[in-house]
Every structure is written in C-alpha cells, then in structure tokens.
Amino acid sequence: MSNSTKIAVIGGGSWATAIVKMLSENLESVGWYMRSVYAIEHIKRNKHNPNYLSSAELNPKQLILSSDINEIVAAYDILIFAIPSAFLKTELEKLTVSLENKTIFSAIKGIVPETGLIVGEHFQQVYNVPLENIGVISGPCHAEEVAMERLSYLTIACQDPAKAKILSKAIAGRYIKTKISDDIVGTEYAAMLKNIYAIAAGIAHGLGYGDNFQAVLMSNAIREMKRYIKKVHRMKRNINNSAYLGDLLVTGYSTFSRNRMFGNMIGKGYTVKSAMMEMSMVAEGYYAVKSAYEIKQKTGTRTPIIDAVYAVLYGGKEAKDQFEKLTNKMN
Ligand SMILES: NC(=O)c1ccc[n+]([C@@H]2O[C@H](COP(=O)([O-])OP(=O)(O)OC[C@H]3O[C@@H](n4cnc5c(N)ncnc54)[C@H](O)[C@@H]3O)[C@@H](O)[C@H]2O)c1
Ligand SMILES: O=P(O)(O)OC[C@H](O)CO
C-alpha cells in the first residue's frame, strides 16, 4: 500500500471510528471529519473517541482531524462517508467544495430519506459524481468487533475495479479480509434492507417468539431481499454471498445490532420515540423502511416483512397483531 494514498473518513460515529482504525493499520495518515470539536480534542489527548466505540485505541499522530467538512473534502481524493443516512443530506449541504473529481465510497447502510435514493445514487444525481467514482463498503461487520480486532470480512463494490483495489488494500489487514464486487446497487440495497429485517427480528424477539421462528423469519427475509433487489437492479448475483446473506445474519442475530435492539424494544411495547431515546446510536432501518415501502409500491414487489415493520413503525399498528398476521405469510 502506498503511503501517499490520501483517504479521509467523513463521520464521527461507531462505524467511522472503526474505519479510521482499519485505515490507520495501513496508512501513514488518515483525514477525519467529525462535527464535534469536543470529540476531536478528546481523541488528540486521550487516543479514544469519547462518544462512540471508545474501546478502539487511535493514534492521534496519524490523524488529520477537523470539524470543518470543507477542509477535509478539499484535501483528500478518496472520501469514505459513514454518516447515518438520515443526516447525510444536511451534512452535505455544508459543502462549498465540489465532489465531482472525488472518489466517494459509501459505508452507509441506508436510503437518503429526503430523496428516496440509495447513497451512491444520491451522490451521482445530486452531486454529479460520475458512476465510476462511486463505491460501497459493506458486509457483515460490526464496529464493536473491529475494535476487538475480531476477524471480519468486507465487500468493496465499485464500477472501477482499480479504485476498489486501492480501497481494498487500504482496509485489509490482520483482522480484516476484503472482497471486490461490481454489484454496487445490489450491495447497497441489501445493506439497507437487512436493517429492516433486523428490526423485524428484534420485534419478534420482543414479542416472545423464539429461535425457531427467527430462523423462519430470516429464511423468508433473504428471499424477500432477493425479490426486492431483482426488481430494482436485475443482474447475476449470488444472494448467499456475505454482502447479502452474511450481512442479514449478523444484523438479525448479533447482540451488537442497533436495528435488532430497536426492534426488540418496539416488540416489548416501547413507542418509537421512547425506543429511540433509549438508544445512544442510530437504527438505520427505522428510516429505511419508509423509503423501502414507497419503492416497493412502485415496483410491485411482494414484501410481507417490510409491510409489517412499516405498519408498526409508521402506520400506528400494534406489533402483536401485525406479527400474528405475518406468521401466516411465512413459509
Ligand atoms: N456501527 C456499525 O457496526 C456499522 C457497520 C456497518 C455500517 N454501518 C453504517 O454506518 C453508518 C453510521 O452508523 P454508525 O453505527 O456509525 O452510527 P452511530 O449511531 O454510531 O453514530 C451516529 C452518528 O451520527 C451523528 N449524528 C447524530 N445526529 C446527527 C445530526 N443531527 N446531524 C449529523 N450527524 C448526526 C453522530 O455524530 C455520529 O457520528 C450507518 O449508515 C450504519 O448503517 C454501521
Ligand atoms: O447490526 P446493526 O443494526 O448495528 O448494523 C450494523 C452493520 O450494518 C452490520 O453489518
């Protein structure tokens, strides 16, 4: 890996912190934009992000930290975005620097709520970033396990294989293995959808359903995901690969999953507002299900799990009733 590769991470949450840790293993220096001046000063003094993934040790000497997004975007060629999708539009509106000549990798697993676009499409359509300059980082990987240096696999999808290789080399290491893919759109949709299925898994758990039903739910979820992605972007893909099925499983079963945690509270009877207040982290699936539901209405895909989660989170329907109905649609 050339030490001159200039990569910056945009975002200050758990996943941004984990990506900075991975990059720091290979690069001499990493750019990092985060909003919080307090967090920046804390990292410089104490080598840890105070708010997210504080167990990960960081080396401030390697980090070019700034709370000014324009400063970081102007200075770096490759930008990795790891801001929750619900805040992306607002953050990008701070930009005065053009993104047209930048290479953008999205590590975001969601849909931009205001435009209903997956993140790559948002950069392409709203910021004129050419398709060959857009990539995705995905796969079954929790930030918490990166902090613990537990073996994890990431998929780097990009139209331009050369760019995918550069990022892949910058991220791969002792505890990170990378795979390159050309399915940018499918990978992005899968990453967004699995969060909704993890909320469903959490709701089911909260309602008292057991492991037997969870397995049926996940089995139906992967088939629903396959139908959904086929309608929005038809191409040859193996839905059992880690970027699709693997990501669904880690989110659906792991205790680290934000989306499952959120769903579990809903199943136990918390309101959406109180479940959100309980969490210090963002459950992307809450935002995703609204856009996913709207898209599926246009494509006409059969999506009983998305429909049930949507009815509970946005339709004011009782989780118990919706999941009872859902059990009759599973096979
Ligand atoms: N955490 C993981 O293990 C993981 C793994 C893969 C992908 N992702 C994806 O990475 C993205 C970021 O998730 P995360 O887990 O790092 O989130 P997080 O919950 O850990 O952090 C939330 C982030 O949102 C920021 N934020 C909160 N309110 C904001 C506002 N009003 N405006 C702008 N920013 C605001 C916070 O500063 C923080 O940076 C998501 O799309 C997620 O799906 C996360
Ligand atoms: O499992 P969640 O809900 O925390 O989402 C995090 C990542 O997307 C897992 O790959």
Coordinates of C-alpha atoms and ligand atoms in Angstrom, one line a residue:
M1 CA 0.0 0.0 0.0
S2 CA 1.4 3.4 -1.0
N3 CA 1.8 5.7 2.0
S4 CA 0.7 8.5 -0.3
T5 CA -2.8 7.3 -0.8
K6 CA -4.9 10.1 0.6
I7 CA -8.1 8.8 2.2
A8 CA -10.4 10.6 4.6
V9 CA -13.4 9.4 6.6
I10 CA -16.5 11.6 7.0
G11 CA -18.5 11.0 10.2
G12 CA -17.9 10.7 13.9
G13 CA -19.9 7.6 14.9
S14 CA -19.0 4.0 15.6
W15 CA -18.5 2.9 12.1
A16 CA -16.5 5.9 11.1
T17 CA -14.2 5.2 14.1
A18 CA -13.9 1.6 13.1
I19 CA -12.9 2.5 9.5
V20 CA -10.4 5.0 10.8
K21 CA -8.9 2.2 12.9
M22 CA -8.7 -0.1 9.9
L23 CA -7.1 2.5 7.7
S24 CA -4.6 3.5 10.4
E25 CA -3.2 0.0 10.3
N26 CA -2.0 0.6 6.7
L27 CA -1.7 4.3 6.0
E28 CA 0.7 6.8 7.5
S29 CA -2.0 9.4 7.8
V30 CA -5.8 9.4 7.6
G31 CA -8.1 12.5 7.3
W32 CA -11.1 12.5 9.6
Y33 CA -14.1 14.9 9.6
M34 CA -16.4 14.9 12.6
R35 CA -18.8 17.6 13.8
S36 CA -17.8 17.5 17.5
V37 CA -14.9 19.8 18.4
Y38 CA -15.0 18.2 21.9
A39 CA -14.5 14.7 20.4
I40 CA -11.6 15.9 18.3
E41 CA -9.8 17.4 21.3
H42 CA -10.6 14.3 23.4
I43 CA -9.1 12.0 20.7
K44 CA -6.0 14.2 20.5
R45 CA -5.5 14.0 24.2
N46 CA -6.8 10.5 25.1
K47 CA -6.5 8.4 21.9
H48 CA -10.2 7.4 22.0
N49 CA -13.4 8.7 20.6
P50 CA -15.3 9.7 23.7
N51 CA -18.8 9.2 22.3
Y52 CA -18.6 6.1 20.0
L53 CA -16.6 2.9 20.0
S54 CA -14.5 4.3 22.8
S55 CA -12.8 1.0 23.3
A56 CA -10.8 1.4 20.0
E57 CA -7.4 2.9 20.5
L58 CA -6.4 5.5 18.0
N59 CA -3.1 7.1 17.2
P60 CA -3.6 10.9 17.0
K61 CA -0.2 11.3 15.3
Q62 CA -1.6 9.6 12.3
L63 CA -4.9 11.5 12.2
I64 CA -5.7 14.8 10.5
L65 CA -8.8 15.8 12.4
S66 CA -11.1 18.6 11.5
S67 CA -14.6 19.7 12.4
D68 CA -14.7 21.6 9.0
I69 CA -16.1 19.2 6.4
N70 CA -14.8 21.5 3.6
E71 CA -11.2 21.4 4.9
I72 CA -11.2 17.6 4.8
V73 CA -13.0 17.2 1.4
A74 CA -10.7 19.8 -0.3
A75 CA -7.5 18.0 1.0
Y76 CA -8.4 14.3 0.1
D77 CA -9.1 12.4 -3.1
I78 CA -10.8 9.4 -1.7
L79 CA -13.7 10.1 0.8
I80 CA -15.4 7.4 2.8
F81 CA -18.8 8.5 4.1
A82 CA -20.0 6.9 7.3
I83 CA -22.8 9.3 8.5
P84 CA -26.2 7.8 9.2
S85 CA -28.4 8.3 6.0
A86 CA -30.9 10.5 7.9
F87 CA -28.2 13.2 8.4
L88 CA -26.3 12.9 5.2
K89 CA -28.3 15.5 3.2
T90 CA -27.9 18.1 5.9
E91 CA -24.1 17.4 6.3
L92 CA -23.6 17.6 2.5
E93 CA -25.4 20.9 2.4
K94 CA -22.4 22.4 4.3
L95 CA -20.2 21.7 1.3
T96 CA -18.8 24.6 -0.7
V97 CA -16.1 22.3 -2.3
S98 CA -17.1 20.3 -5.4
L99 CA -17.3 16.5 -5.2
E100 CA -17.2 16.0 -8.9
N101 CA -13.5 14.9 -9.1
K102 CA -13.5 12.9 -5.8
T103 CA -13.8 9.2 -5.4
I104 CA -16.7 8.5 -3.0
F105 CA -17.1 5.3 -1.0
S106 CA -20.3 4.9 1.0
A107 CA -20.1 2.9 4.2
I108 CA -23.7 4.0 4.9
K109 CA -26.3 1.3 5.0
G110 CA -29.5 3.2 4.3
I111 CA -31.5 5.4 1.9
V112 CA -31.4 9.2 1.9
P113 CA -34.9 9.9 3.3
E114 CA -35.4 13.2 1.5
T115 CA -34.6 11.9 -2.0
G116 CA -35.5 8.2 -1.6
L117 CA -32.2 7.3 -3.3
I118 CA -29.6 4.9 -2.2
V119 CA -26.4 6.8 -1.2
G120 CA -24.5 6.1 -4.4
E121 CA -27.4 7.4 -6.5
H122 CA -27.7 10.5 -4.3
F123 CA -24.0 11.4 -4.9
Q124 CA -24.4 10.7 -8.6
Q125 CA -27.7 12.6 -9.1
V126 CA -27.4 15.4 -6.7
Y127 CA -23.6 16.0 -6.7
N128 CA -22.7 14.9 -10.3
V129 CA -20.1 12.4 -9.1
P130 CA -19.5 10.0 -12.1
L131 CA -20.6 6.4 -11.5
E132 CA -17.0 5.1 -11.9
N133 CA -16.0 7.3 -9.0
I134 CA -18.6 5.8 -6.6
G135 CA -18.2 2.7 -4.5
V136 CA -19.6 1.0 -1.5
I137 CA -18.1 -0.7 1.6
S138 CA -20.4 -3.4 3.0
G139 CA -20.6 -6.8 4.5
P140 CA -21.3 -8.4 7.9
C141 CA -19.1 -6.3 10.2
H142 CA -19.9 -4.6 13.5
A143 CA -17.8 -1.8 14.6
E144 CA -17.5 -3.3 18.1
E145 CA -15.8 -6.4 16.7
V146 CA -13.4 -4.3 14.6
A147 CA -12.5 -2.6 17.9
M148 CA -11.8 -6.0 19.4
E149 CA -9.8 -7.0 16.2
R150 CA -12.0 -10.0 15.6
L151 CA -11.7 -11.4 12.1
S152 CA -14.2 -9.6 9.8
Y153 CA -14.9 -9.6 6.0
L154 CA -15.8 -6.6 4.0
T155 CA -17.0 -6.3 0.4
I156 CA -15.8 -3.3 -1.6
A157 CA -18.1 -2.7 -4.6
C158 CA -17.1 -0.2 -7.3
Q159 CA -17.7 0.1 -11.1
D160 CA -13.9 0.8 -11.5
P161 CA -12.0 -2.2 -10.2
A162 CA -8.8 -0.2 -9.9
K163 CA -10.5 2.1 -7.3
A164 CA -12.0 -0.9 -5.5
K165 CA -8.5 -2.4 -5.3
I166 CA -7.0 0.8 -3.8
L167 CA -9.6 0.9 -1.0
S168 CA -9.4 -2.8 -0.5
K169 CA -5.7 -2.6 0.1
A170 CA -6.1 0.3 2.4
I171 CA -8.5 -1.6 4.6
A172 CA -7.4 -5.2 4.5
G173 CA -5.1 -6.4 7.3
R174 CA -4.5 -8.8 10.1
Y175 CA -8.2 -9.0 11.1
I176 CA -9.9 -7.6 8.0
K177 CA -10.3 -9.5 4.8
T178 CA -11.8 -7.8 1.7
K179 CA -13.6 -9.0 -1.4
I180 CA -14.2 -6.9 -4.5
S181 CA -17.6 -6.8 -6.3
D182 CA -19.1 -5.0 -9.2
D183 CA -22.7 -5.1 -7.8
I184 CA -22.8 -1.6 -6.3
V185 CA -26.5 -1.1 -6.5
G186 CA -27.4 -4.6 -5.2
T187 CA -24.9 -4.4 -2.4
E188 CA -26.4 -1.0 -1.3
Y189 CA -30.0 -2.2 -1.4
A190 CA -29.1 -5.3 0.5
A191 CA -27.3 -3.3 3.2
M192 CA -30.4 -1.0 3.5
L193 CA -32.9 -3.9 3.6
K194 CA -31.2 -6.1 6.1
N195 CA -31.6 -3.3 8.7
I196 CA -35.4 -3.6 8.3
Y197 CA -35.3 -7.4 8.6
A198 CA -33.2 -6.9 11.8
I199 CA -35.9 -4.7 13.2
A200 CA -38.4 -7.4 12.4
A201 CA -36.1 -10.0 14.2
G202 CA -36.0 -7.6 17.2
I203 CA -39.7 -7.1 17.2
A204 CA -40.3 -10.9 17.1
H205 CA -37.9 -11.4 20.0
G206 CA -39.5 -8.6 22.0
L207 CA -42.9 -10.2 21.4
G208 CA -41.6 -13.5 22.7
Y209 CA -41.1 -15.5 19.5
G210 CA -38.3 -18.0 19.8
D211 CA -35.3 -19.2 17.8
N212 CA -37.5 -21.5 15.7
F213 CA -39.5 -18.6 14.3
Q214 CA -36.4 -16.4 14.0
A215 CA -34.9 -18.9 11.6
V216 CA -38.1 -18.9 9.5
L217 CA -38.1 -15.1 9.5
M218 CA -34.5 -14.9 8.3
S219 CA -35.1 -17.5 5.7
N220 CA -38.1 -15.5 4.4
A221 CA -36.1 -12.3 4.7
I222 CA -33.4 -13.4 2.3
R223 CA -36.0 -14.5 -0.3
E224 CA -37.8 -11.2 0.1
M225 CA -34.5 -9.3 -0.3
K226 CA -33.7 -11.3 -3.4
R227 CA -37.1 -10.4 -5.0
Y228 CA -36.7 -6.8 -4.0
I229 CA -33.2 -6.3 -5.4
K230 CA -34.1 -8.1 -8.6
K231 CA -36.9 -5.6 -9.3
V232 CA -34.7 -2.6 -8.7
H233 CA -31.5 -3.9 -10.3
R234 CA -31.5 -7.1 -12.2
M235 CA -28.1 -8.7 -12.7
K236 CA -26.5 -12.1 -11.9
R237 CA -25.6 -12.2 -8.2
N238 CA -25.4 -14.9 -5.6
I239 CA -27.7 -13.7 -2.8
N240 CA -26.0 -16.2 -0.4
N241 CA -22.7 -14.2 -0.5
S242 CA -21.5 -12.4 2.6
A243 CA -22.5 -8.9 1.4
Y244 CA -26.2 -10.0 1.2
L245 CA -27.0 -13.1 3.4
G246 CA -24.0 -12.6 5.7
D247 CA -24.9 -9.1 6.5
L248 CA -28.5 -10.1 7.1
L249 CA -27.5 -12.8 9.5
V250 CA -25.1 -10.7 11.5
T251 CA -27.6 -8.0 12.0
G252 CA -30.5 -10.3 12.6
Y253 CA -28.7 -12.4 15.3
S254 CA -26.0 -10.3 16.9
T255 CA -26.4 -8.7 20.3
F256 CA -24.4 -5.7 18.9
S257 CA -27.1 -4.9 16.3
R258 CA -28.6 -1.5 16.7
N259 CA -31.5 -2.4 14.5
R260 CA -32.4 -5.6 16.4
M261 CA -32.1 -3.7 19.7
F262 CA -34.5 -1.1 18.4
G263 CA -37.0 -3.7 17.2
N264 CA -36.7 -5.6 20.4
M265 CA -37.9 -2.5 22.3
I266 CA -40.8 -2.0 19.9
G267 CA -41.8 -5.6 20.4
K268 CA -41.7 -5.1 24.2
G269 CA -44.1 -2.2 23.8
Y270 CA -41.9 0.9 23.7
T271 CA -43.1 3.7 21.4
V272 CA -40.8 4.6 18.5
K273 CA -39.9 7.8 20.3
S274 CA -39.0 6.1 23.6
A275 CA -37.1 3.4 21.9
M276 CA -35.0 6.0 20.1
M277 CA -34.4 7.9 23.3
E278 CA -33.1 4.7 24.9
M279 CA -30.5 4.2 22.2
S280 CA -27.3 6.2 22.0
M281 CA -26.9 5.0 18.4
V282 CA -28.8 5.2 15.2
A283 CA -31.0 2.4 14.0
E284 CA -30.9 2.9 10.2
G285 CA -33.8 0.5 9.5
Y286 CA -36.3 2.9 11.1
Y287 CA -35.6 5.5 8.3
A288 CA -35.1 2.8 5.6
V289 CA -38.4 1.1 6.0
K290 CA -40.4 4.2 4.9
S291 CA -38.4 4.6 1.7
A292 CA -38.2 0.9 1.0
Y293 CA -42.0 0.7 1.4
E294 CA -42.5 3.6 -1.1
I295 CA -40.1 2.0 -3.6
K296 CA -41.8 -1.4 -3.4
Q297 CA -45.2 0.2 -4.1
K298 CA -43.8 1.4 -7.4
T299 CA -42.1 -1.9 -8.3
G300 CA -44.9 -4.1 -7.0
T301 CA -42.7 -6.5 -5.1
R302 CA -44.3 -8.8 -2.6
T303 CA -42.7 -7.8 0.8
P304 CA -44.7 -9.1 3.8
I305 CA -41.9 -8.4 6.3
I306 CA -41.3 -4.8 5.1
D307 CA -45.0 -4.3 5.1
A308 CA -45.4 -5.5 8.7
V309 CA -42.5 -3.3 10.0
Y310 CA -43.8 -0.3 8.1
A311 CA -47.3 -0.8 9.6
V312 CA -45.9 -0.9 13.1
L313 CA -43.4 2.0 12.8
Y314 CA -45.3 4.3 10.6
G315 CA -48.9 3.1 10.5
G316 CA -49.6 3.1 14.2
K317 CA -50.5 -0.6 14.2
E318 CA -49.9 -3.0 17.1
A319 CA -46.8 -5.1 16.7
K320 CA -48.5 -8.1 18.1
D321 CA -51.3 -8.1 15.5
Q322 CA -49.0 -7.4 12.6
F323 CA -46.7 -10.2 13.5
E324 CA -49.5 -12.6 14.1
K325 CA -50.6 -11.8 10.5
L326 CA -47.0 -12.1 9.3
T327 CA -46.6 -15.6 10.7
N328 CA -49.3 -16.8 8.3
K329 CA -47.4 -15.3 5.3
M330 CA -44.1 -17.0 6.2
N331 CA -43.2 -20.4 4.8
Ligands
LIG1 N1 -21.9 0.6 13.6 C1 -21.6 -0.5 12.8 O1 -21.2 -1.5 13.2 C2 -21.8 -0.3 11.3 C3 -21.3 -1.2 10.4 C4 -21.5 -1.0 9.1 C5 -22.2 0.1 8.6 N2 -22.7 1.0 9.5 C6 -23.4 2.1 8.9 O2 -22.6 3.3 9.2 C7 -23.5 4.4 9.2 C8 -23.2 5.2 10.5 O3 -23.6 4.4 11.6 P1 -22.9 4.3 13.0 O4 -23.2 3.0 13.6 O5 -21.5 4.8 12.9 O6 -23.8 5.4 13.8 P2 -23.7 5.7 15.3 O7 -25.1 5.6 15.9 O8 -22.6 5.0 16.0 O9 -23.3 7.3 15.3 C9 -24.2 8.2 15.0 C10 -23.5 9.3 14.2 O10 -24.5 10.2 13.7 C11 -24.1 11.5 14.0 N3 -25.2 12.4 14.2 C12 -26.2 12.3 15.2 N4 -27.1 13.3 15.0 C13 -26.7 14.0 13.9 C14 -27.2 15.1 13.2 N5 -28.3 15.7 13.6 N6 -26.5 15.5 12.1 C15 -25.4 14.9 11.7 N7 -24.9 13.8 12.3 C16 -25.5 13.4 13.4 C17 -23.3 11.4 15.3 O11 -22.4 12.5 15.4 C18 -22.5 10.1 14.9 O12 -21.4 10.4 14.1 C19 -24.9 3.9 9.2 O13 -25.4 4.0 7.9 C20 -24.8 2.4 9.5 O14 -25.7 1.6 9.0 C21 -22.5 0.8 10.8
LIG2 O1 -26.3 -4.6 13.0 P1 -26.6 -3.1 13.1 O2 -28.1 -3.0 13.1 O3 -25.9 -2.5 14.2 O4 -26.0 -2.6 11.7 C1 -24.6 -2.5 11.6 C2 -24.0 -3.1 10.4 O5 -24.7 -2.8 9.3 C3 -23.7 -4.6 10.4 O6 -23.0 -5.0 9.2

